[in-house]
mmCIF file of C-alpha atoms in Angstrom:
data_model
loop_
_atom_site.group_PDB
_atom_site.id
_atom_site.type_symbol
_atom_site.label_atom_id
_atom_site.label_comp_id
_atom_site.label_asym_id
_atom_site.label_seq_id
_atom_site.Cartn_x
_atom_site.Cartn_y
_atom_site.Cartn_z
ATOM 1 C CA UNK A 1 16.229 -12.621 11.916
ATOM 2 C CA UNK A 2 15.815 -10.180 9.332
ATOM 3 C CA UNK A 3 17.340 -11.898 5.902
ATOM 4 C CA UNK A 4 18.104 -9.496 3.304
ATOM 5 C CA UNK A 5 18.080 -11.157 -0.415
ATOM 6 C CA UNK A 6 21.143 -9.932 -2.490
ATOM 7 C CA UNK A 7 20.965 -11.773 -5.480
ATOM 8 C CA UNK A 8 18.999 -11.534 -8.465
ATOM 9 C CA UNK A 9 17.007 -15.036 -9.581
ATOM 10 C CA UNK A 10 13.259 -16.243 -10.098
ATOM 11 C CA UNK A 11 10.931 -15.959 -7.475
ATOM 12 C CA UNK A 12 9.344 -19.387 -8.004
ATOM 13 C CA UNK A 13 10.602 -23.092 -8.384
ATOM 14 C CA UNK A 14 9.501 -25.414 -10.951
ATOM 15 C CA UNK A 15 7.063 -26.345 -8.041
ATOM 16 C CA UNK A 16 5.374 -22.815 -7.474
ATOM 17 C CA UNK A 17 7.260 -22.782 -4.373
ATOM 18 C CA UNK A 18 9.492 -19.311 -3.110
ATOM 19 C CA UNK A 19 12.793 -20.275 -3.839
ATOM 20 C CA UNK A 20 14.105 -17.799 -0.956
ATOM 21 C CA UNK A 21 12.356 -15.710 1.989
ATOM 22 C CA UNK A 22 13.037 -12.632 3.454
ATOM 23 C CA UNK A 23 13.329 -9.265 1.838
ATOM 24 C CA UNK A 24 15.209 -7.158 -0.240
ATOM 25 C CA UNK A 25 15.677 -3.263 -1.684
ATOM 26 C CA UNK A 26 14.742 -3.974 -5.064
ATOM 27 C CA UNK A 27 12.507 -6.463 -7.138
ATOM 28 C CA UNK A 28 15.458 -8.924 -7.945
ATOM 29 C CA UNK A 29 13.536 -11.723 -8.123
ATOM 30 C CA UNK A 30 11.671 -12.150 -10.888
ATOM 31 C CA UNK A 31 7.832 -12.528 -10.922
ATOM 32 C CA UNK A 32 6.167 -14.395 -13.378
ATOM 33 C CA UNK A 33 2.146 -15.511 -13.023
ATOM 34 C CA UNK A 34 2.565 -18.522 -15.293
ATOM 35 C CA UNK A 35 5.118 -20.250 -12.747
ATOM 36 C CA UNK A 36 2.330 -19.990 -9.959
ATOM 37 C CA UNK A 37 1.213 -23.629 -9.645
ATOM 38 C CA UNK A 38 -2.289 -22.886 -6.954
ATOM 39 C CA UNK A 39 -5.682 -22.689 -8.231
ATOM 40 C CA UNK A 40 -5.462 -19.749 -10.709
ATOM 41 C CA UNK A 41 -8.651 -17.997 -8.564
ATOM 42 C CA UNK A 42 -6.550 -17.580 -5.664
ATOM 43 C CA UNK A 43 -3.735 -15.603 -7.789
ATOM 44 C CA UNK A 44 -3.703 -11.753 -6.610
ATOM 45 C CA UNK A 45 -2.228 -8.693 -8.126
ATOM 46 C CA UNK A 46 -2.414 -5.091 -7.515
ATOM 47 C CA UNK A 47 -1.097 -1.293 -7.893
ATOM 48 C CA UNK A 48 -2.065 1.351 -5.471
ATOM 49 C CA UNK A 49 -0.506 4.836 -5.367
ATOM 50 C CA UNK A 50 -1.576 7.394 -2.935
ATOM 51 C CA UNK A 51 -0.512 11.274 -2.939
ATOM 52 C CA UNK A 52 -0.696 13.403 0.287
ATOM 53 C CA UNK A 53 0.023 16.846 1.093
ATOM 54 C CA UNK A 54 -1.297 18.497 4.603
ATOM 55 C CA UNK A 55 -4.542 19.039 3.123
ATOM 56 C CA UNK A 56 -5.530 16.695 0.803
ATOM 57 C CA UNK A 57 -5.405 12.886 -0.455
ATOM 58 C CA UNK A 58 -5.459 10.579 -3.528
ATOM 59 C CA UNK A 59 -5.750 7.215 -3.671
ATOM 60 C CA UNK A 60 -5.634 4.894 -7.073
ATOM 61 C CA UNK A 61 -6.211 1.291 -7.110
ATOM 62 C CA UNK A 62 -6.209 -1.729 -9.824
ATOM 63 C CA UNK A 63 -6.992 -4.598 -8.726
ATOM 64 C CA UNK A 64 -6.975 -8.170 -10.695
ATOM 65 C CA UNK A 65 -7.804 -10.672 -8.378
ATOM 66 C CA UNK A 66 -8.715 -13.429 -10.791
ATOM 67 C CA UNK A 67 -12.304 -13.780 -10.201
ATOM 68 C CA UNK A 68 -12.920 -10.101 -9.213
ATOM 69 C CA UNK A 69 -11.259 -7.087 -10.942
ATOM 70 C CA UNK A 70 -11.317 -3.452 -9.255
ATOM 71 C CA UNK A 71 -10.729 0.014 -10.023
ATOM 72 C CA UNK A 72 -11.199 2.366 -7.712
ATOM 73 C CA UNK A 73 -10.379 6.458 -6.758
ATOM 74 C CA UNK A 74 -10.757 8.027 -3.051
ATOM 75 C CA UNK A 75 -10.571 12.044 -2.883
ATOM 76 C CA UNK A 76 -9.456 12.727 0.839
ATOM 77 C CA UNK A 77 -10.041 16.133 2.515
ATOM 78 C CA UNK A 78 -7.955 16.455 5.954
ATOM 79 C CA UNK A 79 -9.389 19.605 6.897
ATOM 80 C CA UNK A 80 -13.325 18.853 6.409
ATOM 81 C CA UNK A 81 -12.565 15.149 7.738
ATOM 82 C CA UNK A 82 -13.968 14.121 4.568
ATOM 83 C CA UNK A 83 -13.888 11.442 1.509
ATOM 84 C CA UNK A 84 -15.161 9.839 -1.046
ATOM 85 C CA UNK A 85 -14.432 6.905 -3.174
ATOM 86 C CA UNK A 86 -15.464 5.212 -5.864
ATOM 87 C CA UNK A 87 -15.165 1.714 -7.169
ATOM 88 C CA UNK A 88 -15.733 0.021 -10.224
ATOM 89 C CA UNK A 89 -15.726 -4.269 -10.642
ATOM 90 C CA UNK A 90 -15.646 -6.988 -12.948
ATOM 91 C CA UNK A 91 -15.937 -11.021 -12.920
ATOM 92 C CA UNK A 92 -13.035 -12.912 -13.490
ATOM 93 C CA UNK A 93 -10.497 -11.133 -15.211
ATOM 94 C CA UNK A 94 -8.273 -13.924 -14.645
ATOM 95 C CA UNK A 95 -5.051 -12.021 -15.585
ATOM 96 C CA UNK A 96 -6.310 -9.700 -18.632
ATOM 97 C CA UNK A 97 -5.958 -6.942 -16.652
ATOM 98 C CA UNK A 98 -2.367 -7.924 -17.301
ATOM 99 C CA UNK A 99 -0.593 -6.383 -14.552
ATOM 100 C CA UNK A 100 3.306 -6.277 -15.260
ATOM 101 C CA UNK A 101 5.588 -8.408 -13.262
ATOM 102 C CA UNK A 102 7.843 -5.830 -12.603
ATOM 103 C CA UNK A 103 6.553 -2.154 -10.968
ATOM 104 C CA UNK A 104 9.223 -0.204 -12.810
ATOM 105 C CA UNK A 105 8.227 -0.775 -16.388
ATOM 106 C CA UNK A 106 4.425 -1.668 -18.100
ATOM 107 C CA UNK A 107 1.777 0.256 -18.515
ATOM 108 C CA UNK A 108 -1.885 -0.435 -16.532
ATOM 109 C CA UNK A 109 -4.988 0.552 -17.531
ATOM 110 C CA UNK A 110 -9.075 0.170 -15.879
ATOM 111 C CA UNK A 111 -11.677 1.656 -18.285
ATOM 112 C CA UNK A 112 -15.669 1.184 -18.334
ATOM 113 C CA UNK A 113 -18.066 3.626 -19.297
ATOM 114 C CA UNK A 114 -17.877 4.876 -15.606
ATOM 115 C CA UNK A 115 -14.381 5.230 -14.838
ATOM 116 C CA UNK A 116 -11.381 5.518 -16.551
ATOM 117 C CA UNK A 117 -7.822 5.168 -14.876
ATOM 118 C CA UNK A 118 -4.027 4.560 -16.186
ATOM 119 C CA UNK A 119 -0.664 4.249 -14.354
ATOM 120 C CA UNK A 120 2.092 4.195 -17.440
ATOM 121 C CA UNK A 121 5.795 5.256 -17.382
ATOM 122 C CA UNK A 122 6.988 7.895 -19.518
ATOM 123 C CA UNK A 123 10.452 9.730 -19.475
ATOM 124 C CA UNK A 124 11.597 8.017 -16.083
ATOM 125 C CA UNK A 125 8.523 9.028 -14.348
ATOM 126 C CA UNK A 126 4.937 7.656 -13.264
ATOM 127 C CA UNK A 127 2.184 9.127 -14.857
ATOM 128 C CA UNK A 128 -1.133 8.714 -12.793
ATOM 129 C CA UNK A 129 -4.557 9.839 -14.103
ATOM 130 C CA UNK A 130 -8.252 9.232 -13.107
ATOM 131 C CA UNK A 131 -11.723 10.447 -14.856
ATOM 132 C CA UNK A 132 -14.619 9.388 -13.281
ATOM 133 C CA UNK A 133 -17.787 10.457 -14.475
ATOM 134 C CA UNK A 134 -20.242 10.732 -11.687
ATOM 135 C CA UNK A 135 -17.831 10.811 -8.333
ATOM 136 C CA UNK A 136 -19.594 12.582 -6.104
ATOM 137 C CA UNK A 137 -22.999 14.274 -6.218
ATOM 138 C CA UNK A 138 -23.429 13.860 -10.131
ATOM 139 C CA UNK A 139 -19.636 16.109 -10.763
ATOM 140 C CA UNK A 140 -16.681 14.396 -12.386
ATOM 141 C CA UNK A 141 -13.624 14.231 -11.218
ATOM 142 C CA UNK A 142 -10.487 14.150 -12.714
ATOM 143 C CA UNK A 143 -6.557 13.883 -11.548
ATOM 144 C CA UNK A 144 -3.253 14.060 -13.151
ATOM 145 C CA UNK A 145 -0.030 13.229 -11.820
ATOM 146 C CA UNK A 146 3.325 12.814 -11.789
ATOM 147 C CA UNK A 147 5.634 10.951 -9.291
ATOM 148 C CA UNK A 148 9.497 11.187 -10.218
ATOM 149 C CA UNK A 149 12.631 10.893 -8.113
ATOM 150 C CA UNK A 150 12.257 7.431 -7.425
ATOM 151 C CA UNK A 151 14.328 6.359 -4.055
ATOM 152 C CA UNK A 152 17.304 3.896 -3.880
ATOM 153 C CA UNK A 153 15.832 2.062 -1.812
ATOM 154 C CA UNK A 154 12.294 0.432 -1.358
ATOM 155 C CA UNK A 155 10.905 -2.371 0.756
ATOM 156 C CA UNK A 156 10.006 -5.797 -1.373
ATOM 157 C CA UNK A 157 9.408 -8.817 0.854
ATOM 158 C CA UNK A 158 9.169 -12.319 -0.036
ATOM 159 C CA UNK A 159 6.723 -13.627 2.709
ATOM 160 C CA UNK A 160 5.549 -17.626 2.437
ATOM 161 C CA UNK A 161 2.598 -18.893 3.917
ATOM 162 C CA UNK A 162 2.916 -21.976 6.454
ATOM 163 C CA UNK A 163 -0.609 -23.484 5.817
ATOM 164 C CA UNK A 164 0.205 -23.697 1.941
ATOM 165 C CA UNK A 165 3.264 -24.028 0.344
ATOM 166 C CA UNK A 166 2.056 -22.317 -2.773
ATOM 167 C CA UNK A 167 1.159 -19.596 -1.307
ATOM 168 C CA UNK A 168 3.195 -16.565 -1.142
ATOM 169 C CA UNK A 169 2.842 -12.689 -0.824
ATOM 170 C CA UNK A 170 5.598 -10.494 -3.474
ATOM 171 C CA UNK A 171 5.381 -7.201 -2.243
ATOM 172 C CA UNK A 172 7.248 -3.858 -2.906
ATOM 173 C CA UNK A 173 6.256 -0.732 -1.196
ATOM 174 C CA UNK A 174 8.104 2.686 -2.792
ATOM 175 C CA UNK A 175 8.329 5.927 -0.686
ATOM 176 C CA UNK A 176 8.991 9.529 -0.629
ATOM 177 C CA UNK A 177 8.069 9.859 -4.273
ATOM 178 C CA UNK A 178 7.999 13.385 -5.545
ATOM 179 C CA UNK A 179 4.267 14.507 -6.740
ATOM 180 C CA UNK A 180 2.933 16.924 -9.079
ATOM 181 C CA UNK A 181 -0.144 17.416 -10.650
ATOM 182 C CA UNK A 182 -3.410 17.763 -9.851
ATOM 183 C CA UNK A 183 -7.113 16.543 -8.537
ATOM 184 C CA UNK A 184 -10.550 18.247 -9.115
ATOM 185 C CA UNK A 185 -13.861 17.494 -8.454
ATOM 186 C CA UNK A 186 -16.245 19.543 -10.624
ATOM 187 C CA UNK A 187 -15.062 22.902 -10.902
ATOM 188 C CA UNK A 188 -13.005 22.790 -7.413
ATOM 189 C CA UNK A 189 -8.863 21.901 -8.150
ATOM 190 C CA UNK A 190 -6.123 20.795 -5.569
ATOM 191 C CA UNK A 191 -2.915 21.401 -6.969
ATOM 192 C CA UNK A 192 -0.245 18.932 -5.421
ATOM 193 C CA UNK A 193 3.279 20.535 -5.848
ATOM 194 C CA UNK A 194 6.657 18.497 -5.467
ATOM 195 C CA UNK A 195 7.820 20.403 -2.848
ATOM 196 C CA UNK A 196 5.226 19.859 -0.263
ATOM 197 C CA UNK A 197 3.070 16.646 -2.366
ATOM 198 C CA UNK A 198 4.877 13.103 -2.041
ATOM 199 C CA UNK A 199 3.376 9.587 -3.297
ATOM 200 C CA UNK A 200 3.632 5.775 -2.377
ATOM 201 C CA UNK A 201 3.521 2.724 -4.376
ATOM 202 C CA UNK A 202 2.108 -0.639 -3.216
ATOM 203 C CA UNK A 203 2.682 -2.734 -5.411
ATOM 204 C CA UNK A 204 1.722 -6.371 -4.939
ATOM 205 C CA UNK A 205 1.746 -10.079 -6.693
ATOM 206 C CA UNK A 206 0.775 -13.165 -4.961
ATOM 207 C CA UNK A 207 -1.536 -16.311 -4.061
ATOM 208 C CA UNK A 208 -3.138 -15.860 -0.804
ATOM 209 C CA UNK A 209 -5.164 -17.810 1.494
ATOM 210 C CA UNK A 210 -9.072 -17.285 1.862
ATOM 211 C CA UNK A 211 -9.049 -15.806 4.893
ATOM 212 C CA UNK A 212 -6.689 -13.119 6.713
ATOM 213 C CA UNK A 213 -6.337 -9.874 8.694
ATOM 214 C CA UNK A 214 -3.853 -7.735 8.323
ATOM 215 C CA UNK A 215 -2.280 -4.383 9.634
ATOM 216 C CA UNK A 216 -0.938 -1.892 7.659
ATOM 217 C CA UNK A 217 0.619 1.827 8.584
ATOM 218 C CA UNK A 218 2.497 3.714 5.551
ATOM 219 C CA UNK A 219 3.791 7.712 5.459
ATOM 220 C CA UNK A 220 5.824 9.736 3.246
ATOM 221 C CA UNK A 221 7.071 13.602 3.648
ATOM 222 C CA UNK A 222 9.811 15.363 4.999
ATOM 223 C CA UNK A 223 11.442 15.566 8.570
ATOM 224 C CA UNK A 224 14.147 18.335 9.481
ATOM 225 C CA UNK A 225 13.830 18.950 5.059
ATOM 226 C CA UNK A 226 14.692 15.467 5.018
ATOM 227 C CA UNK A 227 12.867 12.490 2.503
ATOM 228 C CA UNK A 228 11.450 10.599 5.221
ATOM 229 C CA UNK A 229 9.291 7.772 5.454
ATOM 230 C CA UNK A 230 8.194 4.166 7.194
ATOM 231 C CA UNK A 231 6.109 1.163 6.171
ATOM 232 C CA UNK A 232 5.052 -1.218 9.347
ATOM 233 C CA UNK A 233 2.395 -3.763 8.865
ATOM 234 C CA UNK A 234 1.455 -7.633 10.651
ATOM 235 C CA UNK A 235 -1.082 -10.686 10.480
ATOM 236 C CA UNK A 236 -0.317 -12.979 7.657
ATOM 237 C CA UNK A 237 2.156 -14.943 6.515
ATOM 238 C CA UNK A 238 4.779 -16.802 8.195
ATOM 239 C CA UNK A 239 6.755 -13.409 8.704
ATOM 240 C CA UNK A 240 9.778 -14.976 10.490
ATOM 241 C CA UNK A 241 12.479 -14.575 7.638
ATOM 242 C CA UNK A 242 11.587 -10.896 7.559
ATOM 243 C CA UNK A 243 9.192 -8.542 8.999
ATOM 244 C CA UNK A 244 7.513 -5.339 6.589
ATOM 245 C CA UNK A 245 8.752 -2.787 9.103
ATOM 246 C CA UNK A 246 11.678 -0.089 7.384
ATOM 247 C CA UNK A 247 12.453 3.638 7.802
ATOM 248 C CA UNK A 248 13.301 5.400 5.133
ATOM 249 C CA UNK A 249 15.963 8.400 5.215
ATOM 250 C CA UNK A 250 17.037 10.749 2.433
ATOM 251 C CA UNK A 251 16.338 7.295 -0.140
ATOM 252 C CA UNK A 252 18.078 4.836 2.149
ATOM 253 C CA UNK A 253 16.097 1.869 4.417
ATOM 254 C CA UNK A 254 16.703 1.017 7.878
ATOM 255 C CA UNK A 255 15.297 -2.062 8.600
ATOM 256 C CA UNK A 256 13.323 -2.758 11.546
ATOM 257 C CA UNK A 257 12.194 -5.715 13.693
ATOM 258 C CA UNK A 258 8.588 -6.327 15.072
ATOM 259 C CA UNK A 259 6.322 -3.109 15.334
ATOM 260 C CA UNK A 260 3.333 -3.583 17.215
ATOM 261 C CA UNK A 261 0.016 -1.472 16.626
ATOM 262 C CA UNK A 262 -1.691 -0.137 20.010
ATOM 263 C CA UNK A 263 -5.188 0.452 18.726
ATOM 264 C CA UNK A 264 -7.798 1.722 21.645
ATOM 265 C CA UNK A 265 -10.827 -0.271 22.654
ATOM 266 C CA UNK A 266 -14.074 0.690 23.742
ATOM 267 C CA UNK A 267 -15.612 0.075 26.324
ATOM 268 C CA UNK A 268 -17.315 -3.038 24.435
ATOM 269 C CA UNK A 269 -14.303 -3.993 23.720
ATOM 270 C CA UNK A 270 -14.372 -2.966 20.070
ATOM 271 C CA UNK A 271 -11.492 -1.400 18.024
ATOM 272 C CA UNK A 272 -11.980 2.485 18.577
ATOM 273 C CA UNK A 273 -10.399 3.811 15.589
ATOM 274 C CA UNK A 274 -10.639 7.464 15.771
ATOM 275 C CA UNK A 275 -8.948 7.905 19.343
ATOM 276 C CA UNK A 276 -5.291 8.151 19.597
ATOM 277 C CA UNK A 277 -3.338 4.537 18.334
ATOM 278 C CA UNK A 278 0.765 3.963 19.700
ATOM 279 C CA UNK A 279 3.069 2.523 17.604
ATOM 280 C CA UNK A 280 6.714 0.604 18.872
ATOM 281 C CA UNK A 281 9.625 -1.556 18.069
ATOM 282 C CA UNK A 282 10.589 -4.224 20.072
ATOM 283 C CA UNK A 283 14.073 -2.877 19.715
ATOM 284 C CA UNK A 284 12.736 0.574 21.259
ATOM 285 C CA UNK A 285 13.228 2.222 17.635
ATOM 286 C CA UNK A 286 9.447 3.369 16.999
ATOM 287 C CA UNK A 287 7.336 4.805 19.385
ATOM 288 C CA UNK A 288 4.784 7.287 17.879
ATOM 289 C CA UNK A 289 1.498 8.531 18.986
ATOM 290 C CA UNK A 290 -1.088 8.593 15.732
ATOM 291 C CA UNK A 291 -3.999 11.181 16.243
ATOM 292 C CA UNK A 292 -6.386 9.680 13.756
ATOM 293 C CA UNK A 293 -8.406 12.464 11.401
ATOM 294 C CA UNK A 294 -10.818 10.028 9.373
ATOM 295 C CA UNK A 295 -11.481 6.600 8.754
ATOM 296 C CA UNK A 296 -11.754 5.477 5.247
ATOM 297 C CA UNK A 297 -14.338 2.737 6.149
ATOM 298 C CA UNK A 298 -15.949 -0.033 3.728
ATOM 299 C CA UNK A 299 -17.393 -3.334 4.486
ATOM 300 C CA UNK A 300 -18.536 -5.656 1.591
ATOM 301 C CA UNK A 301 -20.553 -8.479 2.611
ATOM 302 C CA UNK A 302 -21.944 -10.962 -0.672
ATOM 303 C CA UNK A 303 -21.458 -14.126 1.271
ATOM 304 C CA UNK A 304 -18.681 -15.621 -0.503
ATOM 305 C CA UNK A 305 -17.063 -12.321 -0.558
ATOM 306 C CA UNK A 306 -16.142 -10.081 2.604
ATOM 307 C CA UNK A 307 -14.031 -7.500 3.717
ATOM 308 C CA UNK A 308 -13.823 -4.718 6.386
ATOM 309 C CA UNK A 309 -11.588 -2.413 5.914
ATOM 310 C CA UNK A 310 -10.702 0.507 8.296
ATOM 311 C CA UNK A 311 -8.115 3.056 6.841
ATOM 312 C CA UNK A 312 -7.413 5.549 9.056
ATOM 313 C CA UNK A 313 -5.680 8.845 8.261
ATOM 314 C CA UNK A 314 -4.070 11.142 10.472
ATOM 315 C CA UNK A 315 -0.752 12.349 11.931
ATOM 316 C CA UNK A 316 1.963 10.817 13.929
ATOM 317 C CA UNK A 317 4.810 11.912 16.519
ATOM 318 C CA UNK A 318 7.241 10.734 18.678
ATOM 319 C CA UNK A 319 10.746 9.251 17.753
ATOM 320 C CA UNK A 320 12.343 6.623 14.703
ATOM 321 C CA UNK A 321 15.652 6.071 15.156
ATOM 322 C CA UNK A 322 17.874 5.138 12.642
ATOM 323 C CA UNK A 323 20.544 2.264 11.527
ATOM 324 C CA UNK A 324 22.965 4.530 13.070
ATOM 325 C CA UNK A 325 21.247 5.511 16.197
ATOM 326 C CA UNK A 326 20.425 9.200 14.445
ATOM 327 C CA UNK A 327 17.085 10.196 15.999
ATOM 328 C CA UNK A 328 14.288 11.446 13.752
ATOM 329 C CA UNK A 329 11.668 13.653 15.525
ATOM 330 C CA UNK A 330 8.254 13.333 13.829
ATOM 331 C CA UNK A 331 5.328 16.114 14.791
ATOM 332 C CA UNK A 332 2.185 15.910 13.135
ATOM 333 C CA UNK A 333 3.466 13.720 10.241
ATOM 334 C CA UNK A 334 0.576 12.908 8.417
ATOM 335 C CA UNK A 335 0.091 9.109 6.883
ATOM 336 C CA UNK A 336 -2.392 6.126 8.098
ATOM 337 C CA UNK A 337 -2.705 3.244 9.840
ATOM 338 C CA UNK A 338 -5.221 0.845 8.794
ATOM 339 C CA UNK A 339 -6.863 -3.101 10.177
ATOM 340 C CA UNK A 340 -8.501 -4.997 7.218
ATOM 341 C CA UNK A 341 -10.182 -8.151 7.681
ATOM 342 C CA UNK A 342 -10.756 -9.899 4.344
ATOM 343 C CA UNK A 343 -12.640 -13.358 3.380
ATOM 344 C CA UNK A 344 -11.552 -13.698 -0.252
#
């Protein structure tokens, strides 16, 4: 069920079409927005990084989805239960945000009078930094970083869509990177330090349809002094060439089937997203208990535009086991789980 790619090639055929589903370790198929053949407005591309430690978060987003551009910085506290973010748009970019096609080399850039963000590469590392002039209660803040130590492996699938033929979702998720820098609001400074601070990429290029939901769950640290990390996520696409579950162990993926996310209802029947969630495999790999900390929650509602979007931080345990049957024990293993409903 799973069907790992292998070869390097294009992504598209001459009729904006994937030439192959599934997924791979690496971006080996090329991506290239000028072989999408859809209506340009529904072309989307993005880079978000987030850093974590036990205490603290940071969260970096560009957006260019053709007739909306974003930029946009959260500051997460885990021990106050606290955050704040800021975003920044514009009207149809249409590509000049120019995005690379490939996440390990180009150099992106959001800047307005109001914010002021870059992601380039220099000396085989990342380099992340953020100034944005009023972020919360009239102080600045400002972050540098650096992620190095890239992985071997990453997650990239190749997902089509079964309503539209032209409509795909590129995706590469990168673990388990090494952080170092810093974040400070105003006179206050979090130092992240590569030892304890580790950063994920999400990294995506597509053409998707107006309307979706989707579930997402991402973490990155250490386990036994281990690299360890997992990406699960559901809801669109016609996932059956490859699902976006993996582990990830000292670099190395271990591929997983179907994970299903057990969120609590209340008694209305509602999602209740700060009460404990359960995570599984249908293959009994996964099964973690998430205790949620805060919920990173937005809605956006301009008629022709909506989203809700619950991101929920906290920390998991329970069990992952690996390709090999190894057994990783997880105890308050901090990442999030999030449910975002979008009508775009």
């Amino acid at each position: 069920m799973e069907h790992e790619l292998t070869e390097r090639g294009q992504l598209l055929d001459s009729h904006g079409e994937l030439i192959e589903r599934g997924w791979a370790r690496s971006l080996i198929r090329t991506y290239d927005r000028r072989g999408i053949k859809a209506n340009p407005l529904r072309i989307k591309e993005w880079d978000y990084y987030l850093i974590t430690d036990q205490d603290s978060g940071l969260a970096l987003t560009i957006d260019d989805n053709s007739y909306m551009g974003l930029g946009s910085v959260s500051l997460l506290d885990f021990n106050a239960r606290k955050e704040v973010t800021k975003s920044e748009m514009n009207v149809m970019p249409m590509g000049r945000t120019h995005l690379p096609s490939d996440s390990r080399t180009g150099d992106v850039f959001w800047r307005n009078q109001k914010m002021d963000l870059a992601f380039t590469h220099e000396n085989g590392k990342r380099h992340l930094t953020a100034h944005v002039l009023d972020f919360s209660d009239g102080l600045p803040l400002d972050a540098d970083v650096w992620l190095s130590e890239e992985p071997e492996d990453s997650l990239v699938i190749l997902t089509p869509y079964a309503e539209d033929p032209k409509a795909f979702y590129y995706n590469q998720k990168i673990c388990c990177l090494k952080a170092e820098g810093y974040a400070a609001l105003g006179g206050r400074v979090h130092p992240f330090h590569s030892d304890s601070a580790t950063g994920c990429l999400d990294w995506g290029r597509g053409v998707w349809l107006r309307e979706g939901t989707w579930y997402w769950s991402n973490a990155s640290g250490y386990a036994d002094g281990h690299p360890f990390g997992f990406n699960f996520g559901y809801g669109f696409g016609d996932t059956s060439a490859a699902s976006e579950n993996i582990l990830f162990y000292d670099g190395n993926g271990h591929k997983l089937d179907r994970v299903t996310f057990w969120i609590p209802k209340k008694a209305d029947g509602s999602d209740d997203f700060l009460s404990a969630w359960h995570f599984t495999e249908n293959n009994g790999r996964v099964n973690l208990l998430f205790e949620p900390i805060l919920d990173r929650h937005a809605e956006t509602d301009v008629k022709l535009l909506y989203s809700l979007q619950h991101q929920v931080f906290g920390r998991f345990s329970g069990t992952c086991i690996l390709d090999d049957g190894r057994k990783v024990v997880l105890k308050d293993f901090l990442g999030f789980a999030e449910k975002v409903k979008n009508r775009w």
